Coordinates of C-alpha atoms and ligand atoms in Angstrom, one line a residue:
Chain A
X9 CA 25.4 18.9 -20.5
X10 CA 25.0 17.2 -17.2
X11 CA 22.2 15.1 -15.7
X12 CA 22.4 16.1 -12.1
X13 CA 23.6 19.4 -10.9
X14 CA 23.8 19.8 -7.0
X15 CA 24.4 23.6 -6.6
X16 CA 26.1 25.0 -3.4
X17 CA 23.8 22.8 -1.3
X18 CA 23.9 23.1 2.5
X19 CA 21.8 20.9 5.1
X20 CA 21.6 22.2 8.6
X21 CA 19.7 20.5 11.4
X22 CA 19.7 23.4 14.1
X23 CA 23.1 23.6 15.1
X24 CA 24.4 20.9 13.4
X25 CA 26.0 21.6 9.9
X26 CA 25.5 18.3 8.2
X27 CA 26.4 19.5 4.6
X28 CA 28.0 22.7 3.7
X29 CA 28.3 24.1 0.4
X30 CA 28.1 20.9 -1.5
X31 CA 28.7 21.2 -5.3
X32 CA 28.4 17.9 -7.3
X33 CA 27.9 17.6 -11.3
X34 CA 27.2 14.1 -12.8
X35 CA 27.3 13.7 -16.7
X36 CA 25.2 11.0 -17.9
X37 CA 26.8 7.6 -17.8
X38 CA 29.2 8.5 -15.0
X39 CA 29.7 6.2 -11.9
X40 CA 31.0 8.6 -9.2
X41 CA 32.0 7.4 -5.7
X42 CA 30.9 9.4 -2.6
X43 CA 33.1 8.5 0.4
X44 CA 34.0 9.7 3.7
X45 CA 34.3 9.1 7.6
X46 CA 31.1 8.3 9.6
X47 CA 28.8 11.1 10.0
X48 CA 30.6 13.0 7.2
X49 CA 27.3 13.9 5.5
X50 CA 26.9 11.4 2.7
X51 CA 23.5 10.1 3.4
X52 CA 22.3 13.5 4.1
X53 CA 23.4 14.4 0.5
X54 CA 21.2 11.3 -0.7
X55 CA 18.4 12.6 1.3
X56 CA 18.8 16.2 -0.2
X57 CA 18.9 14.8 -3.7
X58 CA 15.7 12.7 -3.0
X59 CA 13.7 15.2 -1.7
X60 CA 13.5 13.5 2.1
X61 CA 15.0 16.7 3.4
X62 CA 14.7 20.1 1.7
X63 CA 18.0 21.9 1.8
X64 CA 18.8 24.9 4.0
X65 CA 20.1 26.7 0.7
X66 CA 21.4 25.4 -2.7
X67 CA 19.3 23.8 -5.2
X68 CA 19.2 20.3 -7.0
X69 CA 18.9 20.4 -10.7
X70 CA 17.9 17.3 -12.7
X71 CA 18.0 17.5 -16.5
X72 CA 17.7 21.5 -16.2
X73 CA 14.8 21.0 -14.2
X74 CA 14.8 22.4 -10.6
X75 CA 13.7 19.6 -8.0
X76 CA 13.3 22.3 -5.0
X77 CA 10.2 21.5 -3.2
X78 CA 9.3 18.4 -5.0
X79 CA 7.9 15.5 -3.0
X80 CA 10.3 12.4 -2.9
X81 CA 7.8 10.6 -5.2
X82 CA 7.8 13.0 -8.0
X83 CA 11.8 13.1 -8.0
X84 CA 11.6 9.4 -8.3
X85 CA 9.3 10.0 -11.1
X86 CA 11.5 12.4 -12.5
X87 CA 14.2 9.7 -12.7
X88 CA 16.1 9.2 -9.6
X89 CA 16.0 5.9 -7.7
X90 CA 17.8 5.1 -4.6
X91 CA 18.8 2.3 -2.0
X92 CA 18.8 2.8 1.7
X93 CA 21.9 2.3 4.0
X94 CA 19.7 0.5 6.8
X95 CA 17.7 -1.5 4.4
X96 CA 14.1 -0.4 3.9
X97 CA 12.2 -3.3 1.9
X98 CA 8.7 -3.7 1.9
X99 CA 9.4 -6.7 4.8
X100 CA 6.3 -8.5 5.0
X101 CA 5.5 -8.4 1.2
X102 CA 6.8 -10.8 -1.2
X103 CA 10.1 -10.3 -3.0
X104 CA 8.2 -9.9 -6.4
X105 CA 5.9 -7.5 -4.9
X106 CA 8.7 -5.5 -3.5
X107 CA 10.0 -5.0 -7.1
X108 CA 6.5 -4.9 -8.7
X109 CA 5.8 -1.6 -6.4
X110 CA 8.8 0.5 -7.8
X111 CA 7.1 -0.2 -11.3
X112 CA 3.8 1.0 -10.1
X113 CA 4.1 4.8 -11.3
X114 CA 4.7 3.4 -14.7
X115 CA 1.3 1.6 -14.7
X116 CA -1.1 2.4 -17.4
X117 CA -4.2 1.0 -15.8
X118 CA -6.4 3.2 -13.6
X119 CA -8.3 2.3 -10.4
X120 CA -11.4 1.7 -12.2
X121 CA -10.0 -0.6 -14.5
X122 CA -8.6 -2.9 -12.0
X123 CA -11.7 -2.6 -9.7
X124 CA -13.9 -3.6 -12.7
X125 CA -11.5 -6.2 -13.9
X126 CA -11.3 -4.6 -17.1
X127 CA -8.9 -6.1 -20.0
X128 CA -6.7 -3.0 -19.4
X129 CA -6.0 -4.1 -15.9
X130 CA -4.8 -7.5 -16.7
X131 CA -2.8 -6.3 -19.6
X132 CA -1.2 -3.7 -17.4
X133 CA -0.6 -6.3 -14.4
X134 CA 0.9 -8.6 -16.7
X135 CA 3.7 -6.1 -18.0
X136 CA 4.3 -5.3 -14.3
X137 CA 4.9 -9.1 -13.6
X138 CA 6.9 -9.5 -16.6
X139 CA 9.4 -6.6 -16.0
X140 CA 9.6 -7.6 -12.1
X141 CA 10.5 -11.1 -13.0
X142 CA 13.1 -10.0 -15.4
X143 CA 14.9 -8.1 -12.9
X144 CA 14.6 -10.8 -10.3
X145 CA 16.4 -13.0 -12.6
X146 CA 19.3 -10.5 -13.2
X147 CA 19.7 -10.3 -9.6
X148 CA 19.3 -14.4 -8.9
X149 CA 16.3 -13.7 -6.8
X150 CA 13.9 -15.8 -9.0
X151 CA 13.6 -18.7 -6.7
X152 CA 12.9 -16.4 -3.8
X153 CA 10.0 -14.4 -5.5
X154 CA 7.3 -15.6 -3.3
X155 CA 9.4 -15.2 -0.1
X156 CA 8.6 -12.3 2.3
X157 CA 11.3 -9.8 1.8
X158 CA 12.5 -10.0 5.7
X159 CA 12.9 -13.6 5.4
X160 CA 15.9 -13.3 2.9
X161 CA 19.5 -13.3 4.2
X162 CA 21.0 -10.1 4.3
X163 CA 23.2 -10.1 1.0
X164 CA 20.0 -10.8 -0.8
X165 CA 18.0 -8.2 0.7
X166 CA 20.8 -5.6 -0.2
X167 CA 20.4 -7.1 -3.9
X168 CA 16.7 -7.1 -3.7
X169 CA 17.0 -3.5 -2.8
X170 CA 18.9 -2.6 -5.9
X171 CA 16.5 -4.8 -7.9
X172 CA 13.6 -2.7 -6.7
X173 CA 15.2 0.7 -7.4
X174 CA 15.9 -0.3 -11.1
X175 CA 12.0 -1.3 -11.3
X176 CA 11.5 2.4 -11.1
X177 CA 13.4 2.7 -14.2
X178 CA 16.1 5.6 -13.1
X179 CA 18.4 7.7 -15.1
X180 CA 20.3 8.1 -11.9
X181 CA 20.8 5.4 -9.3
X182 CA 22.1 6.3 -5.9
X183 CA 23.5 3.4 -3.7
X184 CA 24.0 3.9 -0.2
X185 CA 26.5 1.3 1.2
X186 CA 25.4 -1.5 -0.8
X187 CA 28.1 -3.6 0.2
X188 CA 27.7 -2.8 3.9
X189 CA 27.9 -6.1 6.2
X190 CA 29.0 -8.3 3.1
X191 CA 32.0 -10.5 3.3
X192 CA 34.8 -10.1 0.7
X193 CA 33.4 -12.5 -1.9
X194 CA 30.0 -10.9 -1.6
X195 CA 31.1 -7.6 -2.3
X196 CA 33.3 -8.6 -5.3
X197 CA 30.0 -10.2 -6.8
X198 CA 28.2 -6.8 -6.0
X199 CA 30.8 -5.0 -7.8
X200 CA 30.5 -7.0 -10.8
X201 CA 26.8 -6.8 -10.7
X202 CA 26.9 -2.9 -10.2
X203 CA 29.5 -2.6 -13.1
X204 CA 27.3 -4.7 -14.9
X205 CA 24.0 -2.8 -14.6
X206 CA 25.8 0.5 -14.8
X207 CA 26.7 -0.7 -18.7
X208 CA 23.6 -2.5 -19.3
X209 CA 21.0 -0.1 -18.4
X210 CA 22.9 3.0 -19.4
X211 CA 22.7 4.2 -16.0
X212 CA 24.6 7.1 -13.9
X213 CA 25.4 5.9 -10.3
X214 CA 26.4 7.9 -7.2
X215 CA 27.7 5.2 -5.0
X216 CA 28.5 5.8 -1.4
X217 CA 30.5 2.9 0.1
X218 CA 33.2 2.3 3.1
X219 CA 34.8 -0.7 1.2
X220 CA 37.6 1.2 -0.6
X221 CA 38.3 -2.0 -2.7
X222 CA 34.9 -1.6 -4.2
X223 CA 35.2 2.2 -4.7
X224 CA 38.5 2.3 -6.3
X225 CA 37.7 -0.4 -8.6
X226 CA 34.7 0.9 -10.1
X227 CA 34.5 4.7 -9.6
X228 CA 36.3 6.7 -12.4
X229 CA 35.8 9.8 -10.1
X230 CA 35.3 10.1 -6.3
X231 CA 34.4 12.9 -4.1
X232 CA 35.5 13.0 -0.6
X233 CA 33.4 14.6 2.4
X234 CA 34.6 15.5 5.8
X235 CA 32.3 17.3 8.2
X236 CA 29.8 18.0 5.5
X237 CA 32.4 19.8 3.3
X238 CA 34.1 18.4 0.2
X239 CA 37.8 17.9 1.0
X240 CA 39.0 16.6 -2.5
X241 CA 37.7 15.0 -5.5
X242 CA 39.3 13.2 -8.4
X243 CA 40.4 9.9 -9.9
X244 CA 41.1 6.9 -7.7
X245 CA 44.6 7.4 -7.7
X246 CA 44.8 10.8 -7.1
X247 CA 42.5 10.2 -3.9
X248 CA 44.7 7.6 -2.8
X249 CA 47.5 9.8 -2.8
X250 CA 45.7 13.1 -1.3
X251 CA 47.4 13.8 1.9
X252 CA 43.9 15.5 3.3
X253 CA 42.0 12.1 2.5
X254 CA 44.6 10.0 4.1
X255 CA 44.4 12.3 7.2
X256 CA 40.7 12.5 7.2
X257 CA 39.7 9.1 6.2
X258 CA 42.1 6.7 4.5
X259 CA 44.5 6.5 7.1
X260 CA 48.3 5.6 6.8
X261 CA 48.0 2.0 6.2
X262 CA 46.1 2.2 2.8
X263 CA 48.6 4.8 1.5
X264 CA 51.7 2.6 2.2
Chain B
X30 CA -4.4 -8.4 -26.6
X31 CA -2.0 -11.1 -26.6
X32 CA -2.5 -14.7 -25.7
X33 CA -1.2 -14.4 -22.3
X34 CA -3.5 -11.7 -21.3
X35 CA -6.3 -13.6 -22.6
X36 CA -5.6 -16.3 -20.7
X37 CA -5.3 -14.4 -17.5
X38 CA -8.6 -12.7 -18.3
X39 CA -10.3 -15.9 -18.8
X40 CA -9.1 -17.6 -15.6
X41 CA -10.4 -14.2 -13.8
X42 CA -13.5 -14.5 -15.3
X43 CA -13.8 -18.2 -14.6
X44 CA -12.7 -17.5 -10.8
X45 CA -15.5 -14.7 -10.2
X46 CA -18.2 -17.0 -12.2
X47 CA -17.1 -20.0 -9.7
X48 CA -16.8 -17.5 -6.8
X49 CA -20.5 -16.0 -7.7
X50 CA -22.1 -19.6 -7.8
X51 CA -20.7 -20.7 -4.7
X52 CA -21.9 -17.3 -3.1
X53 CA -25.1 -18.0 -4.7
X54 CA -25.3 -21.5 -3.1
X55 CA -24.6 -20.1 0.2
X56 CA -27.5 -17.4 -0.3
X57 CA -30.0 -20.2 -1.2
X58 CA -29.1 -22.2 1.5
X59 CA -29.7 -19.5 3.8
X60 CA -32.7 -18.6 2.4
X61 CA -34.0 -22.1 2.4
X62 CA -33.0 -22.6 6.1
X63 CA -33.8 -19.4 7.9
X64 CA -36.1 -17.4 5.7
X65 CA -39.1 -18.1 7.7
X66 CA -37.7 -16.7 10.7
X67 CA -37.9 -12.9 10.6
X68 CA -35.4 -12.4 13.7
X69 CA -32.8 -14.7 12.2
X70 CA -33.1 -13.1 9.1
X71 CA -32.5 -9.6 10.7
X72 CA -29.6 -10.7 12.7
X73 CA -28.1 -12.1 9.2
X74 CA -28.7 -8.9 7.4
X75 CA -27.1 -7.1 10.4
X76 CA -24.0 -9.4 10.0
X77 CA -23.8 -8.6 6.0
X78 CA -24.0 -4.8 6.8
X79 CA -21.1 -5.4 9.5
X80 CA -19.2 -7.5 7.0
X81 CA -19.0 -4.2 4.8
X82 CA -18.1 -2.2 7.6
X83 CA -15.2 -4.5 9.0
X84 CA -13.9 -5.0 5.3
X85 CA -14.0 -1.5 4.6
X86 CA -12.2 -0.3 7.7
X87 CA -9.5 -2.9 7.1
X88 CA -8.8 -1.3 4.0
X89 CA -7.8 2.2 5.7
X90 CA -6.3 0.2 8.8
X91 CA -5.1 -3.0 7.9
X92 CA -4.0 -2.6 4.1
X93 CA -2.8 1.1 4.3
X94 CA -1.5 1.1 7.7
X95 CA -3.5 4.2 9.0
X96 CA -5.7 4.2 12.3
X97 CA -9.0 5.7 11.9
X98 CA -11.3 5.2 14.8
X99 CA -14.4 6.9 13.5
X100 CA -15.8 4.6 11.0
X101 CA -19.3 4.8 12.7
X102 CA -19.3 8.6 11.8
X103 CA -19.0 7.9 8.1
X104 CA -21.7 5.1 8.4
X105 CA -23.8 7.9 10.2
X106 CA -23.1 10.3 7.2
X107 CA -24.4 7.7 4.7
X108 CA -27.4 6.5 6.8
X109 CA -28.8 9.8 7.5
X110 CA -28.3 11.2 3.9
X111 CA -29.8 8.2 2.4
X112 CA -32.6 8.0 5.0
X113 CA -33.4 11.8 4.4
X114 CA -33.6 11.1 0.7
X115 CA -35.9 8.3 0.7
X116 CA -38.0 9.6 3.5
X117 CA -38.5 13.3 2.5
X118 CA -38.0 12.9 -1.4
X119 CA -39.3 9.2 -2.0
X120 CA -35.9 9.0 -3.8
X121 CA -35.2 5.3 -5.3
X122 CA -33.5 3.3 -2.8
X123 CA -30.5 2.6 -4.9
X124 CA -29.9 6.6 -5.7
X125 CA -30.4 7.1 -2.2
X126 CA -27.7 4.5 -1.2
X127 CA -25.3 6.0 -3.7
X128 CA -25.7 9.4 -2.8
X129 CA -25.2 8.6 1.0
X130 CA -22.0 6.5 0.1
X131 CA -20.8 9.4 -2.1
X132 CA -21.5 11.8 0.7
X133 CA -19.4 9.8 3.2
X134 CA -16.7 9.1 0.6
X135 CA -16.6 13.3 0.0
X136 CA -16.5 13.7 3.7
X137 CA -13.6 11.0 4.0
X138 CA -11.7 12.9 1.5
X139 CA -12.1 16.1 3.6
X140 CA -11.2 14.8 6.8
X141 CA -8.3 12.9 5.2
X142 CA -6.8 15.5 3.0
X143 CA -5.4 17.5 5.8
X144 CA -4.8 14.8 8.2
X145 CA -3.3 12.1 6.0
X146 CA -0.5 14.2 4.7
X147 CA 0.9 14.2 8.3
X148 CA 2.8 11.2 9.8
X149 CA 1.9 9.7 12.8
X150 CA -1.0 9.3 14.9
X151 CA -3.2 12.5 13.7
X152 CA -5.3 10.6 11.7
X153 CA -6.7 8.8 15.0
X154 CA -7.3 11.9 16.6
X155 CA -8.9 13.7 13.8
X156 CA -11.4 10.5 13.0
X157 CA -12.2 10.7 16.9
X158 CA -12.9 14.1 17.0
X159 CA -14.8 13.8 13.5
X160 CA -17.1 11.0 14.9
X161 CA -18.2 13.5 18.0
X162 CA -18.7 16.1 15.5
X163 CA -21.0 14.1 13.4
X164 CA -22.8 13.0 16.6
X165 CA -23.4 16.7 17.6
X166 CA -24.3 17.9 14.4
X167 CA -27.1 15.2 13.8
X168 CA -28.3 16.1 17.5
X169 CA -28.7 19.7 16.4
X170 CA -30.2 18.9 13.3
X171 CA -34.0 19.0 13.9
X172 CA -34.8 18.1 10.3
X173 CA -34.0 14.4 10.9
X174 CA -35.2 14.1 14.6
X175 CA -32.1 15.6 16.2
X176 CA -31.6 13.9 19.7
X177 CA -34.9 12.2 19.3
X178 CA -33.9 9.8 16.4
X179 CA -35.1 9.9 13.1
X180 CA -38.2 7.8 12.4
X181 CA -40.6 7.3 9.7
X182 CA -37.8 5.9 7.5
X183 CA -39.2 3.2 4.9
X184 CA -38.3 -0.6 5.6
X185 CA -36.3 -1.5 2.4
X186 CA -33.4 -3.4 3.5
X187 CA -33.5 -7.1 3.5
X188 CA -31.2 -10.0 3.3
X189 CA -30.9 -9.9 -0.2
X190 CA -30.0 -6.4 -0.4
X191 CA -27.4 -6.6 2.2
X192 CA -26.0 -10.0 1.1
X193 CA -25.6 -8.6 -2.2
X194 CA -23.8 -5.6 -1.4
X195 CA -21.5 -7.2 1.0
X196 CA -20.6 -9.7 -1.9
X197 CA -20.0 -6.6 -4.3
X198 CA -18.2 -4.8 -1.4
X199 CA -15.9 -7.6 -1.1
X200 CA -15.4 -8.2 -4.8
X201 CA -14.3 -4.3 -5.6
X202 CA -11.9 -4.1 -2.6
X203 CA -10.4 -7.5 -3.3
X204 CA -9.6 -6.2 -7.1
X205 CA -8.5 -3.0 -5.7
X206 CA -6.0 -4.9 -3.4
X207 CA -5.0 -7.2 -5.8
X208 CA -3.6 -4.6 -8.2
X209 CA -1.0 -2.2 -8.3
X210 CA -3.2 0.4 -6.7
X211 CA -3.6 -1.9 -4.1
X212 CA 0.1 -2.6 -3.8
X213 CA 1.0 1.1 -3.4
X214 CA -1.4 1.0 -0.4
X215 CA 0.5 -2.0 1.0
X216 CA 3.9 -0.2 0.1
X217 CA 2.7 2.9 2.2
X218 CA 1.7 0.5 5.3
X219 CA 5.2 -1.2 5.3
X220 CA 7.2 2.0 5.0
X221 CA 6.2 5.4 4.0
X222 CA 9.7 6.7 3.2
X223 CA 10.5 3.6 1.0
X224 CA 7.3 4.1 -0.9
X225 CA 7.9 7.6 -1.8
X226 CA 11.3 6.7 -2.8
X227 CA 10.0 4.2 -4.9
X228 CA 7.8 6.9 -6.8
X229 CA 4.4 6.0 -4.7
X230 CA 2.5 9.1 -4.1
X231 CA 2.0 8.1 -0.5
X232 CA -0.7 11.0 0.3
X233 CA -2.7 10.0 -2.9
X234 CA -3.0 6.4 -1.9
X235 CA -3.9 7.3 1.7
X236 CA -6.5 9.8 0.9
X237 CA -7.7 7.3 -1.8
X238 CA -8.1 4.1 0.9
X239 CA -9.4 6.2 3.2
X240 CA -12.1 8.0 1.1
X241 CA -12.9 4.5 -0.6
X242 CA -13.1 3.1 3.1
X243 CA -15.3 5.9 4.2
X244 CA -17.5 5.4 1.1
X245 CA -18.3 1.8 1.8
X246 CA -19.2 2.7 5.5
X247 CA -21.5 5.3 4.2
X248 CA -23.2 2.6 2.1
X249 CA -23.3 0.1 5.0
X250 CA -25.2 3.1 6.9
X251 CA -27.7 3.5 4.0
X252 CA -28.6 -0.2 4.3
X253 CA -28.7 0.0 8.0
X254 CA -31.2 3.1 8.1
X255 CA -33.6 1.1 5.9
X256 CA -33.4 -2.0 7.9
X257 CA -33.9 -0.4 11.2
X258 CA -36.4 2.2 9.8
X259 CA -35.2 4.4 13.0
X260 CA -32.0 6.1 13.1
X261 CA -30.4 7.5 16.4
X262 CA -27.3 9.4 17.1
X263 CA -25.9 7.3 19.2
X264 CA -25.7 4.4 16.8
X265 CA -22.8 6.1 15.4
X266 CA -20.9 7.2 18.3
X267 CA -17.2 6.3 19.2
X268 CA -18.1 3.1 21.0
X269 CA -19.8 2.0 17.6
X270 CA -16.4 2.8 15.8
X271 CA -14.9 0.6 18.3
X272 CA -17.0 -2.4 17.6
X273 CA -16.0 -2.1 13.8
X274 CA -12.3 -2.2 14.9
X275 CA -12.7 -5.1 17.2
X276 CA -13.8 -6.8 14.1
X277 CA -10.7 -6.0 12.4
X278 CA -8.5 -6.8 15.1
X279 CA -10.0 -10.1 15.9
X280 CA -10.4 -11.0 12.3
X281 CA -6.8 -10.2 11.2
X282 CA -5.1 -7.0 9.6
X283 CA -4.6 -7.1 6.1
X284 CA -7.2 -9.6 5.4
X285 CA -10.5 -9.5 3.9
X286 CA -11.7 -13.1 4.7
X287 CA -10.9 -12.4 8.7
X288 CA -12.6 -9.1 9.2
X289 CA -15.7 -10.6 7.2
X290 CA -15.8 -13.7 9.2
X291 CA -15.0 -11.8 12.5
X292 CA -18.3 -9.4 11.6
X293 CA -20.4 -12.4 11.2
X294 CA -19.2 -14.0 14.6
X295 CA -19.3 -10.8 16.3
X296 CA -22.6 -9.7 15.1
X297 CA -24.2 -13.3 16.3
X298 CA -22.3 -13.1 19.6
X299 CA -23.8 -9.5 20.2
X300 CA -27.0 -10.8 19.7
X301 CA -26.7 -13.8 22.1
X302 CA -25.4 -11.4 24.6
X303 CA -28.1 -8.6 24.1
X304 CA -29.6 -9.2 27.7
X305 CA -26.5 -9.1 29.4
X306 CA -24.9 -5.8 28.7
X307 CA -22.0 -5.9 31.1
X308 CA -21.2 -9.6 30.4
X309 CA -20.7 -8.4 26.6
X310 CA -18.1 -5.8 27.6
X311 CA -16.4 -8.6 29.6
X312 CA -16.2 -10.9 26.9
X313 CA -15.2 -8.4 24.3
X314 CA -12.1 -7.7 26.8
X315 CA -11.3 -11.0 27.5
X316 CA -11.4 -11.8 23.9
X317 CA -9.4 -8.9 23.0
X318 CA -6.8 -9.6 25.7
X319 CA -6.6 -13.4 24.4
X320 CA -6.0 -12.1 21.0
X321 CA -3.2 -9.7 21.6
X322 CA -1.6 -12.5 23.8
X323 CA -1.9 -15.6 21.3
X324 CA -2.3 -13.9 18.0
X325 CA -1.9 -10.2 17.9
X326 CA -1.9 -9.5 14.3
X327 CA -5.4 -11.3 14.3
X328 CA -6.8 -14.6 13.6
X329 CA -6.3 -14.4 9.6
X330 CA -3.8 -11.7 9.3
X331 CA -2.9 -11.2 5.6
X332 CA -4.4 -14.6 4.5
X333 CA -7.4 -15.1 2.2
X334 CA -9.8 -17.8 1.7
X335 CA -9.8 -18.1 -2.1
X336 CA -10.7 -20.5 -4.7
X337 CA -7.5 -22.8 -5.4
X338 CA -5.9 -22.0 -8.9
X339 CA -6.1 -25.5 -9.5
X340 CA -9.9 -25.8 -9.2
X341 CA -10.4 -22.6 -11.7
X342 CA -7.8 -24.3 -14.3
X343 CA -9.4 -27.5 -14.0
X344 CA -13.0 -26.1 -14.8
X345 CA -11.5 -24.3 -17.6
X346 CA -10.0 -27.3 -19.1
X347 CA -13.3 -29.4 -18.5
X348 CA -15.4 -26.8 -20.4
X349 CA -13.0 -26.6 -22.9
X350 CA -13.5 -22.6 -22.7
X351 CA -12.0 -20.5 -25.4
X352 CA -10.1 -22.5 -28.1
X353 CA -12.6 -24.9 -29.3
X354 CA -15.2 -22.3 -29.3
X355 CA -13.0 -20.1 -31.8
X356 CA -12.1 -22.9 -33.9
X357 CA -15.6 -24.0 -34.7
X358 CA -16.7 -20.9 -35.7
X359 CA -13.9 -20.4 -37.9
X360 CA -14.9 -23.8 -39.3
X361 CA -18.4 -22.6 -39.9
X362 CA -17.2 -19.6 -42.0
X363 CA -14.9 -21.7 -43.8
Ligands
LIG417 N1 17.6 14.2 10.5 C1 18.7 14.6 11.2 N2 18.4 15.4 12.3 C2 19.5 15.9 13.1 N3 20.8 15.6 12.7 C3 20.9 14.9 11.5 C4 20.0 14.4 10.7 N4 20.3 13.7 9.6 C5 21.7 13.5 9.8 N5 22.3 14.4 11.0 C6 23.5 14.5 11.3 O1 24.3 15.0 10.3 C7 25.6 14.3 10.3 C8 25.9 13.5 8.7 O2 24.8 12.1 8.9 P1 25.0 11.2 7.8 O3 23.9 10.4 7.9 O4 24.6 11.9 6.5 O5 26.4 10.7 7.7 P2 27.2 9.7 6.9 O6 28.2 10.3 6.0 O7 26.1 8.9 6.0 O8 27.5 8.8 7.8 P3 28.1 7.1 7.8 O9 29.0 6.7 6.9 O10 27.7 6.9 9.5 O11 26.5 6.8 7.3 C9 25.7 13.5 11.4 O12 26.1 14.3 12.3 C10 23.9 13.2 11.6 O13 24.1 12.9 13.2
LIG418 MG1 25.4 7.3 5.8

């Protein structure tokens, strides 16, 4: 049984057909790459899955539950978390608070307990702090926990985005170009990290990435988009050898 | 409950106790110094009421990042409802205040619900319109004096009432902000799309912050009504809302201490400049321009005056709270 089913989704903005007839089925535990040239519609696919856009037609189904018409927060609560291509941290809040916020909807204490400083408030806040610190530790961000998120160097901001998404405790994690703007060393570390959390958290991951070495090294399956349509999918080797993909995206030098 | 939670709980209670002790000292000091002078007491009482207004407005504007410019309207709802209850029905003061605050919160909910789910500046426009509607409604309500004003309201609010409610307001909003619910509001302010993506129901928290803010404005209105014993629709028009907005802008977005201090400062300044109405507007304008140029986020943006952790821990240790007591009681039972 699949975790996520994207069935025949199209997303049109007026005359722009950003995504057309997109189909995707993810089995629990899979790590799938989504690649394609600039403007191919990759981020739009993420935005449709997470409810930022309502698709023009088609449906997104998670664990056999239809997500159509649901607000983004409900979709996250149902088990899908994401990062953003153009980093969207809570800039003037601390690194720790950034992660805590994603844990918010798991909190067990209500507004009244917090306002009256009941013991439920302290117990609840403590769990949140503990979980957030654990995640910061995994991502090597503990020394930065009190710093404002916007003051972190770029690479750490990218890592914080992933840590924050994990705090929502998703079943499915959507990563939108997590290695963008990183140098080879940084992106190699990131690959290791993604690989590790994939196994450690038993996650299903859908990954958009332009660094081909990243995608080819950790994804078992790759889906290629061009002009909003799937032009190929398969194993890294199949994708590398696919003439359509080479022409549309990879270019000659990669294949040779 | 585990030990860590117990320790946190102990520390929080110690902090509250110490805070209340300091506040009591402040209260006694003020009473000792100025209680003989009715005029000064009146100004300080007004300052406390303005603290409630500024701090609650900042929950909406500074912490949750919405833009309400109709705070005086909600104050008016609370003022007229509370005054009506005490004047016409001889209702107990606290009950009247509570109903006034609840009425304002409900109206806030009704105004916020349709407008807050939209992005952008709809709230500013809606609250602006709402303030005007409230004024027109009051003018046309003969039962509460209409445009002549509402007279004969019992004089109940004194410095002690206003001071206590200012302290309670600050405590409640502070506890709210320092919880996961407050962080949800901050997330909305920082980035609505990211907040939603992290599972924060942004509409819920915007409406919640807005209703709570409106409720406290209503509370302030009830106190105000029973201080002046006379209400006039013009006390709740757009220009009054601007006054409270200025307190927030000067005091600092996303702070409780800043707007509270600004509320006191500006209340006193308003009194000093009472006889020079034009000069007052000039001073206001100059002050705002100065702030915009030098410190656009306000004097104390995002900062708070709080008891240092060290002091709290020191006192807990000194008083040997917790451990020894438990030890002794188990000794006795043995
Ligand atoms: N809200 C929108 N309104 C109109 N057009 C949009 C909108 N969002 C995306 N598009 C268009 O849809 C197309 C696909 O954009 P998308 O951001 O999904 O591409 P992408 O594959 O993520 O590209 P990149 O690799 O540059 O991130 C582009 O032509 C873009 O201009
Ligand atoms: Mg993109």
